Coordinates of C-alpha atoms in Angstrom, one line a residue:
Chain A
X20 CA -6.8 -36.8 -29.9
X21 CA -7.8 -36.8 -26.2
X22 CA -4.4 -37.8 -25.0
X23 CA -2.4 -35.4 -27.0
X24 CA -3.1 -32.2 -25.0
X25 CA -2.2 -33.9 -21.8
X26 CA 1.1 -35.1 -23.3
X27 CA 1.8 -31.7 -24.7
X28 CA 2.1 -29.9 -21.4
X29 CA 2.6 -32.3 -18.6
X30 CA 4.9 -30.1 -16.6
X31 CA 2.8 -26.9 -16.9
X32 CA -0.5 -28.5 -16.0
X33 CA -0.2 -31.5 -13.8
X34 CA -3.8 -31.2 -12.7
X35 CA -5.0 -31.8 -16.2
X36 CA -3.1 -35.1 -16.2
X37 CA -4.6 -36.1 -12.9
X38 CA -8.1 -35.5 -14.2
X39 CA -7.5 -37.7 -17.2
X40 CA -6.3 -40.5 -15.0
X41 CA -9.5 -40.4 -12.8
X42 CA -11.7 -40.4 -15.8
X43 CA -10.0 -43.4 -17.4
X44 CA -10.6 -45.7 -14.4
X45 CA -14.3 -45.7 -13.6
X46 CA -14.7 -49.4 -14.6
X47 CA -12.1 -50.7 -12.2
X48 CA -13.4 -48.5 -9.3
X49 CA -16.9 -49.9 -9.8
X50 CA -15.6 -53.4 -9.7
X51 CA -13.6 -52.8 -6.6
X52 CA -16.3 -50.9 -4.7
X53 CA -17.2 -52.9 -1.6
X54 CA -20.9 -52.3 -1.8
X55 CA -23.1 -53.3 -4.7
X56 CA -24.7 -50.6 -6.8
X57 CA -28.2 -50.9 -5.4
X58 CA -26.9 -50.6 -1.9
X59 CA -25.2 -47.3 -2.5
X60 CA -28.3 -46.1 -4.3
X61 CA -30.4 -47.0 -1.3
X62 CA -28.0 -45.3 1.0
X63 CA -28.4 -42.2 -1.2
X64 CA -32.1 -42.2 -0.5
X65 CA -32.0 -43.1 3.2
X66 CA -29.1 -41.1 4.4
X67 CA -30.4 -37.6 3.7
X68 CA -33.6 -38.0 5.7
X69 CA -31.7 -39.7 8.5
X70 CA -29.2 -36.9 8.7
X71 CA -31.9 -34.3 8.7
X72 CA -33.8 -36.1 11.4
X73 CA -30.7 -36.4 13.6
X74 CA -30.0 -32.7 13.1
X75 CA -33.5 -31.8 14.1
X76 CA -33.5 -34.0 17.2
X77 CA -30.2 -32.5 18.3
X78 CA -31.6 -29.0 17.8
X79 CA -34.8 -29.9 19.7
X80 CA -32.7 -31.5 22.5
X81 CA -30.6 -28.4 22.8
X82 CA -33.5 -26.0 22.8
X83 CA -35.6 -27.9 25.3
X84 CA -32.8 -29.1 27.5
X85 CA -33.5 -26.6 30.4
X86 CA -35.5 -28.2 33.3
X87 CA -38.1 -25.3 33.0
X88 CA -38.8 -25.9 29.3
X89 CA -42.6 -26.2 28.7
X90 CA -42.0 -28.8 25.9
X91 CA -40.0 -31.9 26.9
X92 CA -36.7 -32.7 25.1
X93 CA -36.5 -35.9 22.9
X94 CA -34.6 -37.8 25.6
X95 CA -37.2 -36.9 28.2
X96 CA -40.0 -37.9 25.8
X97 CA -38.4 -41.3 25.3
X98 CA -37.8 -41.9 29.0
X99 CA -41.3 -40.7 30.1
X100 CA -43.1 -42.7 27.4
X101 CA -40.9 -45.8 27.6
X102 CA -43.8 -47.8 29.1
X103 CA -46.1 -46.8 26.2
X104 CA -43.4 -47.6 23.5
X105 CA -42.6 -51.0 24.7
X106 CA -46.1 -52.1 25.6
X107 CA -48.2 -51.1 22.6
X108 CA -50.6 -54.0 23.1
X109 CA -51.3 -53.3 26.8
X110 CA -54.9 -54.0 27.8
X111 CA -56.3 -52.1 30.8
X112 CA -59.5 -50.7 32.1
X113 CA -61.7 -48.3 29.9
X114 CA -59.6 -45.9 28.0
X115 CA -56.4 -47.2 29.6
X116 CA -55.2 -49.2 26.6
X117 CA -51.9 -49.6 24.7
X118 CA -51.3 -47.2 21.8
X119 CA -51.8 -49.9 19.3
X120 CA -55.5 -50.3 20.4
X121 CA -56.0 -46.6 20.3
X122 CA -54.7 -46.4 16.8
X123 CA -56.7 -49.5 15.8
X124 CA -59.9 -48.0 17.1
X125 CA -59.3 -44.8 15.1
X126 CA -58.4 -46.8 12.0
X127 CA -61.6 -48.8 12.3
X128 CA -63.7 -45.6 12.3
X129 CA -61.7 -44.3 9.4
X130 CA -62.1 -47.5 7.5
X131 CA -65.8 -47.6 7.9
X132 CA -66.4 -43.9 7.2
X133 CA -64.0 -43.9 4.3
X134 CA -65.3 -47.0 2.6
X135 CA -68.9 -45.6 2.7
X136 CA -67.5 -42.3 1.4
X137 CA -65.7 -44.1 -1.4
X138 CA -68.8 -46.0 -2.5
X139 CA -71.2 -43.1 -2.3
X140 CA -68.6 -40.6 -3.7
X141 CA -67.8 -42.7 -6.8
X142 CA -71.5 -43.3 -7.4
X143 CA -72.5 -39.6 -7.0
X144 CA -69.4 -38.5 -8.9
X145 CA -70.4 -40.8 -11.8
X146 CA -73.9 -39.3 -11.7
X147 CA -72.6 -35.7 -11.8
X148 CA -70.0 -36.6 -14.4
X149 CA -72.5 -38.3 -16.7
X150 CA -75.6 -36.1 -16.5
X151 CA -75.7 -32.4 -17.2
X152 CA -78.8 -32.0 -15.1
X153 CA -77.4 -33.8 -12.1
X154 CA -74.3 -31.6 -12.5
X155 CA -76.4 -28.4 -12.6
X156 CA -78.5 -29.5 -9.7
X157 CA -75.9 -31.0 -7.4
X158 CA -72.6 -29.2 -8.1
X159 CA -73.5 -25.9 -6.5
X160 CA -74.7 -27.7 -3.3
X161 CA -71.5 -29.8 -3.3
X162 CA -69.3 -26.7 -3.7
X163 CA -70.9 -25.1 -0.7
X164 CA -71.0 -28.2 1.5
X165 CA -67.4 -29.2 0.9
X166 CA -66.2 -25.9 2.4
X167 CA -67.8 -26.8 5.8
X168 CA -65.1 -27.8 8.2
X169 CA -65.4 -31.5 9.3
X170 CA -65.8 -30.8 13.0
X171 CA -68.7 -28.4 12.3
X172 CA -70.7 -31.5 11.3
X173 CA -70.1 -33.2 14.7
X174 CA -72.8 -31.5 16.8
X175 CA -75.4 -32.1 14.1
X176 CA -74.4 -35.8 13.8
X177 CA -74.3 -36.2 17.6
X178 CA -77.8 -34.9 17.7
X179 CA -78.8 -37.3 14.9
X180 CA -77.1 -40.4 16.0
X181 CA -77.1 -39.8 19.8
X182 CA -73.8 -41.7 20.1
X183 CA -70.2 -40.8 19.7
X184 CA -69.0 -43.7 17.5
X185 CA -71.5 -43.3 14.6
X186 CA -71.0 -39.6 14.8
X187 CA -67.3 -39.9 14.3
X188 CA -67.8 -42.2 11.4
X189 CA -70.3 -39.8 9.9
X190 CA -67.7 -37.0 10.2
X191 CA -65.1 -39.1 8.4
X192 CA -67.7 -39.9 5.7
X193 CA -68.7 -36.3 5.1
X194 CA -65.0 -35.2 5.1
X195 CA -63.8 -37.7 2.6
X196 CA -66.7 -37.7 0.2
X197 CA -66.2 -34.3 -1.4
X198 CA -62.8 -34.8 -3.1
X199 CA -64.0 -38.3 -4.2
X200 CA -67.2 -36.9 -5.8
X201 CA -65.5 -34.0 -7.5
X202 CA -62.5 -35.9 -8.8
X203 CA -64.7 -38.8 -10.1
X204 CA -67.0 -36.3 -11.9
X205 CA -64.0 -34.6 -13.5
X206 CA -62.5 -37.9 -14.5
X207 CA -65.8 -39.0 -16.2
X208 CA -66.2 -35.6 -17.9
X209 CA -62.7 -36.0 -19.3
X210 CA -63.3 -39.5 -20.9
X211 CA -62.2 -39.0 -24.5
X212 CA -65.1 -38.8 -27.0
X213 CA -63.3 -41.7 -28.9
X214 CA -64.0 -44.1 -26.1
X215 CA -67.6 -43.0 -25.9
X216 CA -67.9 -43.5 -29.7
X217 CA -66.4 -47.0 -29.4
X218 CA -69.0 -47.8 -26.7
X219 CA -71.8 -46.4 -28.9
X220 CA -70.7 -48.4 -32.0
X221 CA -70.6 -51.5 -29.9
X222 CA -73.9 -50.6 -28.3
X223 CA -72.7 -51.2 -24.8
X224 CA -75.5 -50.9 -22.3
X225 CA -75.3 -48.6 -19.3
X226 CA -73.9 -51.2 -17.0
X227 CA -71.3 -52.4 -19.5
X228 CA -70.3 -48.8 -20.2
X229 CA -69.9 -48.1 -16.5
X230 CA -67.7 -51.1 -15.8
X231 CA -65.8 -51.4 -19.1
X232 CA -65.2 -47.8 -20.1
X233 CA -66.2 -45.3 -17.4
X234 CA -64.4 -46.7 -14.3
X235 CA -61.2 -47.7 -16.0
X236 CA -61.0 -44.5 -18.0
X237 CA -61.6 -42.4 -14.9
X238 CA -59.5 -44.5 -12.6
X239 CA -56.6 -42.1 -12.3
X240 CA -58.9 -39.3 -11.3
X241 CA -60.9 -41.4 -8.9
X242 CA -57.7 -42.5 -7.2
X243 CA -56.6 -38.9 -6.8
X244 CA -59.9 -38.2 -5.0
X245 CA -59.5 -41.3 -2.9
X246 CA -56.0 -40.3 -1.9
X247 CA -57.0 -36.8 -0.9
X248 CA -60.0 -38.4 0.9
X249 CA -57.9 -40.7 3.0
X250 CA -55.6 -37.8 4.1
X251 CA -58.6 -35.7 5.1
X252 CA -60.2 -38.6 7.0
X253 CA -57.1 -39.1 9.1
X254 CA -57.0 -35.4 9.8
X255 CA -60.6 -35.4 10.8
X256 CA -60.6 -38.5 13.0
X257 CA -58.1 -37.2 15.5
X258 CA -60.0 -34.0 15.9
X259 CA -63.4 -35.7 16.1
X260 CA -62.1 -38.2 18.7
X261 CA -60.9 -35.4 20.9
X262 CA -64.5 -34.4 21.3
X263 CA -66.4 -37.7 21.4
X264 CA -64.0 -39.5 23.8
X265 CA -63.6 -43.3 24.2
X266 CA -60.8 -45.4 22.9
X267 CA -59.0 -43.7 20.0
X268 CA -55.8 -41.8 19.3
X269 CA -57.5 -38.5 19.3
X270 CA -59.0 -39.0 22.7
X271 CA -55.6 -40.3 23.9
X272 CA -54.1 -37.0 23.0
X273 CA -56.8 -35.0 24.6
X274 CA -56.6 -37.1 27.8
X275 CA -52.8 -36.7 27.9
X276 CA -53.3 -32.9 27.6
X277 CA -55.8 -32.9 30.5
X278 CA -53.3 -34.8 32.6
X279 CA -50.4 -32.6 31.4
X280 CA -48.5 -35.6 30.0
X281 CA -46.7 -33.7 27.2
X282 CA -44.4 -36.6 26.3
X283 CA -47.4 -38.8 25.6
X284 CA -48.8 -36.2 23.3
X285 CA -45.5 -36.0 21.4
X286 CA -45.3 -39.8 21.0
X287 CA -48.9 -39.9 19.9
X288 CA -48.3 -37.2 17.3
X289 CA -45.4 -39.2 15.9
X290 CA -47.6 -42.2 15.6
X291 CA -50.4 -40.2 14.0
X292 CA -48.0 -38.9 11.4
X293 CA -46.6 -42.3 10.6
X294 CA -50.0 -43.9 10.3
X295 CA -51.2 -41.0 8.1
X296 CA -48.2 -41.5 5.9
X297 CA -48.7 -45.2 5.6
X298 CA -52.4 -44.7 4.7
X299 CA -51.4 -42.3 1.9
X300 CA -48.8 -44.7 0.6
X301 CA -51.2 -47.6 0.7
X302 CA -53.8 -45.8 -1.4
X303 CA -51.0 -44.6 -3.7
X304 CA -49.7 -48.1 -4.2
X305 CA -53.1 -49.5 -4.9
X306 CA -53.6 -46.7 -7.5
X307 CA -50.3 -47.5 -9.1
X308 CA -51.3 -51.1 -9.5
X309 CA -54.8 -50.5 -10.7
X310 CA -54.1 -47.6 -13.1
X311 CA -50.8 -48.8 -14.5
X312 CA -52.5 -49.5 -17.9
X313 CA -54.8 -46.6 -17.9
X314 CA -52.3 -44.1 -19.1
X315 CA -53.1 -43.0 -22.7
X316 CA -52.2 -45.3 -25.4
Chain B
X12 CA -84.1 -51.2 -60.6
X13 CA -82.5 -53.0 -57.7
X14 CA -82.3 -51.2 -54.4
X15 CA -78.8 -50.0 -53.5
X16 CA -77.1 -51.7 -50.5
X17 CA -76.2 -48.5 -48.8
X18 CA -77.8 -45.2 -49.8
X19 CA -77.3 -41.7 -48.6
X20 CA -80.3 -39.6 -49.5
X21 CA -80.3 -35.8 -49.6
X22 CA -78.1 -35.4 -46.5
X23 CA -78.0 -31.9 -45.1
X24 CA -76.0 -31.0 -42.0
X25 CA -76.3 -27.7 -40.3
X26 CA -74.4 -27.0 -37.1
X27 CA -75.9 -24.3 -34.9
X28 CA -74.1 -22.6 -32.1
X29 CA -76.0 -19.8 -30.4
X30 CA -77.6 -17.7 -33.2
X31 CA -75.1 -18.6 -35.9
X32 CA -75.5 -21.7 -38.0
X33 CA -73.1 -23.2 -40.5
X34 CA -74.2 -25.5 -43.3
X35 CA -71.6 -28.2 -43.5
X36 CA -73.2 -30.7 -46.0
X37 CA -75.6 -29.8 -48.7
X38 CA -77.7 -32.3 -50.5
X39 CA -75.3 -35.2 -50.4
X40 CA -76.7 -38.3 -52.1
X41 CA -74.7 -41.5 -52.8
X42 CA -75.6 -45.1 -53.6
X43 CA -73.1 -47.8 -52.7
X44 CA -73.3 -51.4 -53.9
X45 CA -72.5 -54.4 -51.8
X46 CA -68.8 -55.2 -51.8
X47 CA -67.8 -51.8 -53.2
X48 CA -64.8 -49.8 -52.0
X49 CA -65.6 -46.1 -51.9
X50 CA -63.3 -43.3 -51.0
X51 CA -64.4 -39.9 -50.1
X52 CA -61.8 -37.3 -50.7
X53 CA -61.7 -33.6 -50.2
X54 CA -59.8 -30.8 -48.5
X55 CA -59.8 -30.3 -44.8
X56 CA -63.0 -28.9 -43.4
X57 CA -65.2 -30.1 -46.3
X58 CA -67.3 -32.2 -43.9
X59 CA -66.2 -35.6 -45.0
X60 CA -65.7 -36.8 -41.4
X61 CA -69.1 -35.5 -40.6
X62 CA -70.5 -37.5 -43.5
X63 CA -68.9 -40.6 -42.2
X64 CA -70.2 -40.0 -38.7
X65 CA -73.7 -39.6 -40.1
X66 CA -73.4 -43.0 -41.8
X67 CA -72.0 -44.4 -38.6
X68 CA -75.0 -43.0 -36.7
X69 CA -72.7 -41.0 -34.3
X70 CA -74.0 -37.7 -35.7
X71 CA -77.6 -37.1 -36.7
X72 CA -78.1 -35.4 -40.0
X73 CA -80.2 -32.3 -40.0
X74 CA -82.2 -33.5 -43.1
X75 CA -82.0 -36.6 -45.2
X76 CA -81.6 -40.2 -44.4
X77 CA -79.1 -43.0 -44.6
X78 CA -80.5 -46.4 -45.6
X79 CA -78.7 -49.7 -45.1
X80 CA -80.4 -52.6 -46.9
X81 CA -83.5 -50.4 -47.0
X82 CA -83.5 -49.8 -43.2
X83 CA -83.1 -46.2 -41.8
X84 CA -79.9 -45.7 -39.9
X85 CA -80.5 -43.6 -36.8
X86 CA -78.1 -44.9 -34.2
X87 CA -74.6 -46.3 -34.1
X88 CA -74.2 -50.0 -34.3
X89 CA -71.8 -52.8 -35.0
X90 CA -73.2 -53.3 -38.5
X91 CA -71.4 -50.1 -39.4
X92 CA -68.1 -50.6 -37.6
X93 CA -65.8 -47.6 -37.6
X94 CA -62.0 -47.5 -37.7
X95 CA -61.2 -44.2 -36.1
X96 CA -58.5 -41.9 -37.2
X97 CA -56.6 -42.2 -33.9
X98 CA -57.3 -45.9 -33.5
X99 CA -59.3 -45.4 -30.2
X100 CA -58.1 -48.6 -28.6
X101 CA -58.8 -48.8 -24.9
X102 CA -55.4 -48.4 -23.2
X103 CA -56.2 -50.5 -20.2
X104 CA -57.0 -53.6 -22.3
X105 CA -54.5 -55.7 -24.3
X106 CA -54.6 -56.0 -28.0
X107 CA -56.5 -59.3 -27.7
X108 CA -59.0 -57.9 -25.1
X109 CA -59.7 -54.8 -27.3
X110 CA -60.9 -57.1 -30.1
X111 CA -62.5 -59.6 -27.7
X112 CA -64.6 -56.8 -26.2
X113 CA -66.2 -56.2 -29.6
X114 CA -66.5 -59.9 -30.3
X115 CA -68.1 -60.7 -26.9
X116 CA -70.6 -57.9 -27.3
X117 CA -71.6 -58.6 -30.9
X118 CA -71.7 -62.4 -30.8
X119 CA -72.8 -62.9 -27.2
X120 CA -75.9 -64.7 -28.3
X121 CA -74.7 -66.5 -31.4
X122 CA -71.2 -67.8 -30.6
X123 CA -69.9 -70.0 -27.8
X124 CA -67.1 -68.9 -25.6
X125 CA -64.6 -71.0 -27.6
X126 CA -65.9 -69.7 -30.9
X127 CA -65.6 -66.1 -29.7
X128 CA -62.0 -66.7 -28.7
X129 CA -61.3 -68.3 -32.1
X130 CA -63.0 -65.5 -34.0
X131 CA -60.9 -63.0 -32.1
X132 CA -57.7 -64.8 -33.0
X133 CA -58.9 -65.2 -36.6
X134 CA -59.3 -61.4 -36.9
X135 CA -55.9 -60.7 -35.3
X136 CA -54.4 -63.2 -37.8
X137 CA -56.0 -61.2 -40.6
X138 CA -54.1 -58.1 -39.6
X139 CA -51.0 -60.1 -38.5
X140 CA -51.1 -59.0 -34.9
X141 CA -51.3 -62.4 -33.2
X142 CA -47.7 -62.1 -32.0
X143 CA -48.5 -58.9 -30.0
X144 CA -51.9 -60.0 -28.7
X145 CA -51.0 -59.7 -25.0
X146 CA -49.4 -56.3 -25.4
X147 CA -51.1 -53.0 -24.3
X148 CA -51.8 -50.4 -27.0
X149 CA -49.1 -48.2 -25.5
X150 CA -46.5 -50.9 -26.2
X151 CA -47.1 -51.3 -29.9
X152 CA -46.4 -48.9 -32.8
X153 CA -48.9 -46.6 -34.4
X154 CA -49.3 -48.8 -37.4
X155 CA -49.9 -51.8 -35.2
X156 CA -52.5 -49.9 -33.2
X157 CA -54.3 -49.1 -36.4
X158 CA -54.2 -52.7 -37.5
X159 CA -55.8 -53.7 -34.2
X160 CA -58.4 -51.0 -34.8
X161 CA -59.1 -52.6 -38.2
X162 CA -59.3 -56.1 -36.6
X163 CA -61.7 -54.8 -34.0
X164 CA -63.9 -53.3 -36.7
X165 CA -63.7 -56.4 -39.0
X166 CA -64.5 -58.7 -36.0
X167 CA -67.9 -57.1 -35.8
X168 CA -68.7 -58.5 -39.3
X169 CA -70.0 -55.1 -40.3
X170 CA -72.3 -54.7 -43.3
X171 CA -70.3 -51.5 -44.0
X172 CA -66.8 -50.9 -42.8
X173 CA -66.2 -47.2 -42.2
X174 CA -62.6 -45.9 -42.3
X175 CA -62.0 -42.4 -41.1
X176 CA -58.6 -41.4 -42.4
X177 CA -57.3 -44.6 -41.1
X178 CA -53.7 -44.1 -42.2
X179 CA -53.5 -40.3 -41.8
X180 CA -51.3 -40.4 -38.7
X181 CA -48.8 -43.0 -40.1
X182 CA -45.5 -42.6 -41.9
X183 CA -45.5 -43.3 -45.7
X184 CA -43.9 -46.8 -45.5
X185 CA -46.3 -48.1 -42.8
X186 CA -49.2 -46.5 -44.6
X187 CA -48.3 -48.4 -47.9
X188 CA -48.0 -51.6 -45.9
X189 CA -51.4 -51.2 -44.3
X190 CA -53.0 -50.2 -47.6
X191 CA -51.8 -53.5 -49.1
X192 CA -53.3 -55.3 -46.1
X193 CA -56.6 -53.5 -46.4
X194 CA -56.7 -54.4 -50.1
X195 CA -55.9 -58.0 -49.3
X196 CA -58.6 -58.2 -46.6
X197 CA -61.1 -56.5 -49.0
X198 CA -60.3 -59.1 -51.7
X199 CA -60.7 -61.9 -49.1
X200 CA -63.9 -60.8 -47.4
X201 CA -65.5 -58.5 -50.1
X202 CA -66.6 -56.0 -47.5
X203 CA -68.4 -52.9 -48.4
X204 CA -66.1 -50.1 -47.4
X205 CA -66.5 -46.3 -47.1
X206 CA -63.1 -44.6 -46.5
X207 CA -62.4 -41.0 -45.8
X208 CA -59.0 -39.9 -47.0
X209 CA -57.0 -36.8 -48.2
X210 CA -54.4 -38.9 -50.0
X211 CA -54.9 -39.0 -53.7
X212 CA -52.8 -42.1 -54.3
X213 CA -54.5 -44.0 -51.5
X214 CA -57.9 -43.2 -53.0
X215 CA -56.9 -44.3 -56.5
X216 CA -55.1 -47.4 -55.3
X217 CA -57.9 -48.8 -53.0
X218 CA -61.2 -47.6 -54.5
X219 CA -63.7 -48.8 -57.0
X220 CA -65.1 -45.3 -57.0
X221 CA -63.8 -42.0 -55.6
X222 CA -66.3 -39.4 -54.3
X223 CA -64.9 -35.9 -54.5
X224 CA -66.3 -33.3 -52.2
X225 CA -66.3 -29.6 -52.9
X226 CA -64.9 -27.3 -50.3
X227 CA -67.0 -26.3 -47.3
X228 CA -69.0 -24.6 -46.0
X229 CA -72.0 -26.2 -47.6
X230 CA -69.9 -29.0 -49.2
X231 CA -71.5 -31.3 -51.7
X232 CA -70.4 -34.1 -53.9
X233 CA -68.6 -32.5 -56.8
X234 CA -67.8 -35.5 -58.9
X235 CA -67.7 -39.3 -58.7
X236 CA -64.9 -41.0 -60.5
X237 CA -64.8 -44.7 -61.4
X238 CA -61.5 -46.4 -61.0
X239 CA -61.6 -49.2 -63.6
X240 CA -58.4 -50.9 -62.5
X241 CA -58.4 -54.6 -62.3
X242 CA -57.8 -56.3 -58.9
X243 CA -55.5 -57.4 -57.4
X244 CA -53.7 -54.1 -57.8
X245 CA -50.0 -53.8 -57.3
X246 CA -48.7 -50.3 -56.5
X247 CA -45.3 -50.7 -58.3
X248 CA -47.0 -51.8 -61.6
X249 CA -49.7 -49.2 -61.3
X250 CA -47.2 -46.3 -61.0
X251 CA -46.8 -46.5 -64.8
X252 CA -50.3 -47.7 -65.7
X253 CA -52.1 -45.3 -68.0
X254 CA -55.5 -45.7 -66.3
X255 CA -54.0 -45.1 -62.9
X256 CA -52.3 -42.0 -64.1
X257 CA -55.5 -40.7 -65.7
X258 CA -57.5 -41.3 -62.5
X259 CA -54.9 -39.8 -60.3
X260 CA -54.6 -36.7 -62.4
X261 CA -58.4 -36.4 -62.6
X262 CA -58.6 -36.3 -58.8
X263 CA -55.7 -33.9 -58.6
X264 CA -57.3 -31.6 -61.1
X265 CA -60.6 -31.6 -59.2
X266 CA -58.9 -30.8 -55.9
X267 CA -56.6 -28.2 -57.5
X268 CA -59.4 -26.5 -59.5
X269 CA -61.8 -26.5 -56.6
X270 CA -59.2 -25.1 -54.4
X271 CA -58.5 -22.3 -56.8
X272 CA -62.2 -21.6 -57.0
X273 CA -62.3 -21.0 -53.3
X274 CA -59.3 -18.7 -53.4
X275 CA -61.0 -16.7 -56.2
X276 CA -64.2 -16.4 -54.3

């Protein structure tokens, strides 16, 4: 049936015949392909971003190639920051440190502030999600406070802590906590009545209900909050460090600006972006592992 | 006169929302003996699920009391285990863990760790789910989920087993299979069972007595039908059994006539 129309008019439509030939040989072409299937699939995912990146770099190079350009071209960035790139673990005096140490200092602040925010956020979210009175009392306050920009807290916390480091940590805490609280509360409000009924029939106590029903059931929501929180924390730390000084990637950028080292700023921005991406991926992978079974039955 | 095992006395249920209130149940009274299998049948919205929730203690009756062995029921508890319509298994736990959660909670003081494991396995065997014990609820079929739900309820060794349209969401073949299993378990353990259903055949096949509810609002017990069929019952033989046919048509007539009454009103 399929072959007959081809045979009927081979002279008139040679293209039709050619098409049939290519369709009939996919098996042999797969077998003869030099790369295994997974490799070509990988290339399909990696090539497009690489091509885009190369295109953007070339474009940037062309636009900023004039010697009077205020922003350095990629080649100039690399040549000017080569010392920083190859010596990330350099240890010097005061704030004169390798980029690795700057990023590590920032990550430490984020880790501390974020962990405190996660603990307090889940606890407060659970309270607001569980109790109507807590919801009515606290939710309006949360809704107002969460719109306050992170840096607006900094003067207040500097006044309270009288030191840069705890103030920066506090800014991270106050930035990350709102999405964690709100998402946890929503997750707990959305626990199906069925699960609550199961808990009631089994007479689970408050603690058992919290650990065995509430946290696993709300886990997907909690992780959404945690993921938004880590992104905001990383956004806030760079800004906060610009103001508090000391070792940290934010202050590194500010310091570079004050010394007109534009290439250093660009390198730092690339690192900040990559670290932020990795932090997001890290939380996303933890979420994937933890909540793989929490999807509805 | 001996006291009934489970008794519902003058249950009224009124739901109020804002200024409006709807009476759902009106003066429902029922006595259930130990080991009896009771079906409650009625059209949608007649309050039969509400009635079950009141017996379970999940909903509080506006007026009237439920007594189990002479004690007032006012809160949910494992002595009145519920098999929910949509199985309500916890999706983050395996089949085994779902049953084990109930066993651990109910027998934490009375059974050792090994005994609790064995008891969990025993109940999974009862519903023939041992082979899938390490699967998640999302990995097994609807019928299997419901069997696990039954195992979880049975594992609590309830005084009364409450089934809320347990097979409503299943296909006819799976439903028949599970009905046979429930009959077998009932024969083996002699539980007292209260089952909500809207399936006439299911009610006649499984029950000792069928409680027929009138249409809501303000539903009450219209009629109680004895099903004097000997056990064990086999569905194929029963299809031509005179008693079975009589009971079946009695229920159908009740539902049909009541339904017509509502339409006329």
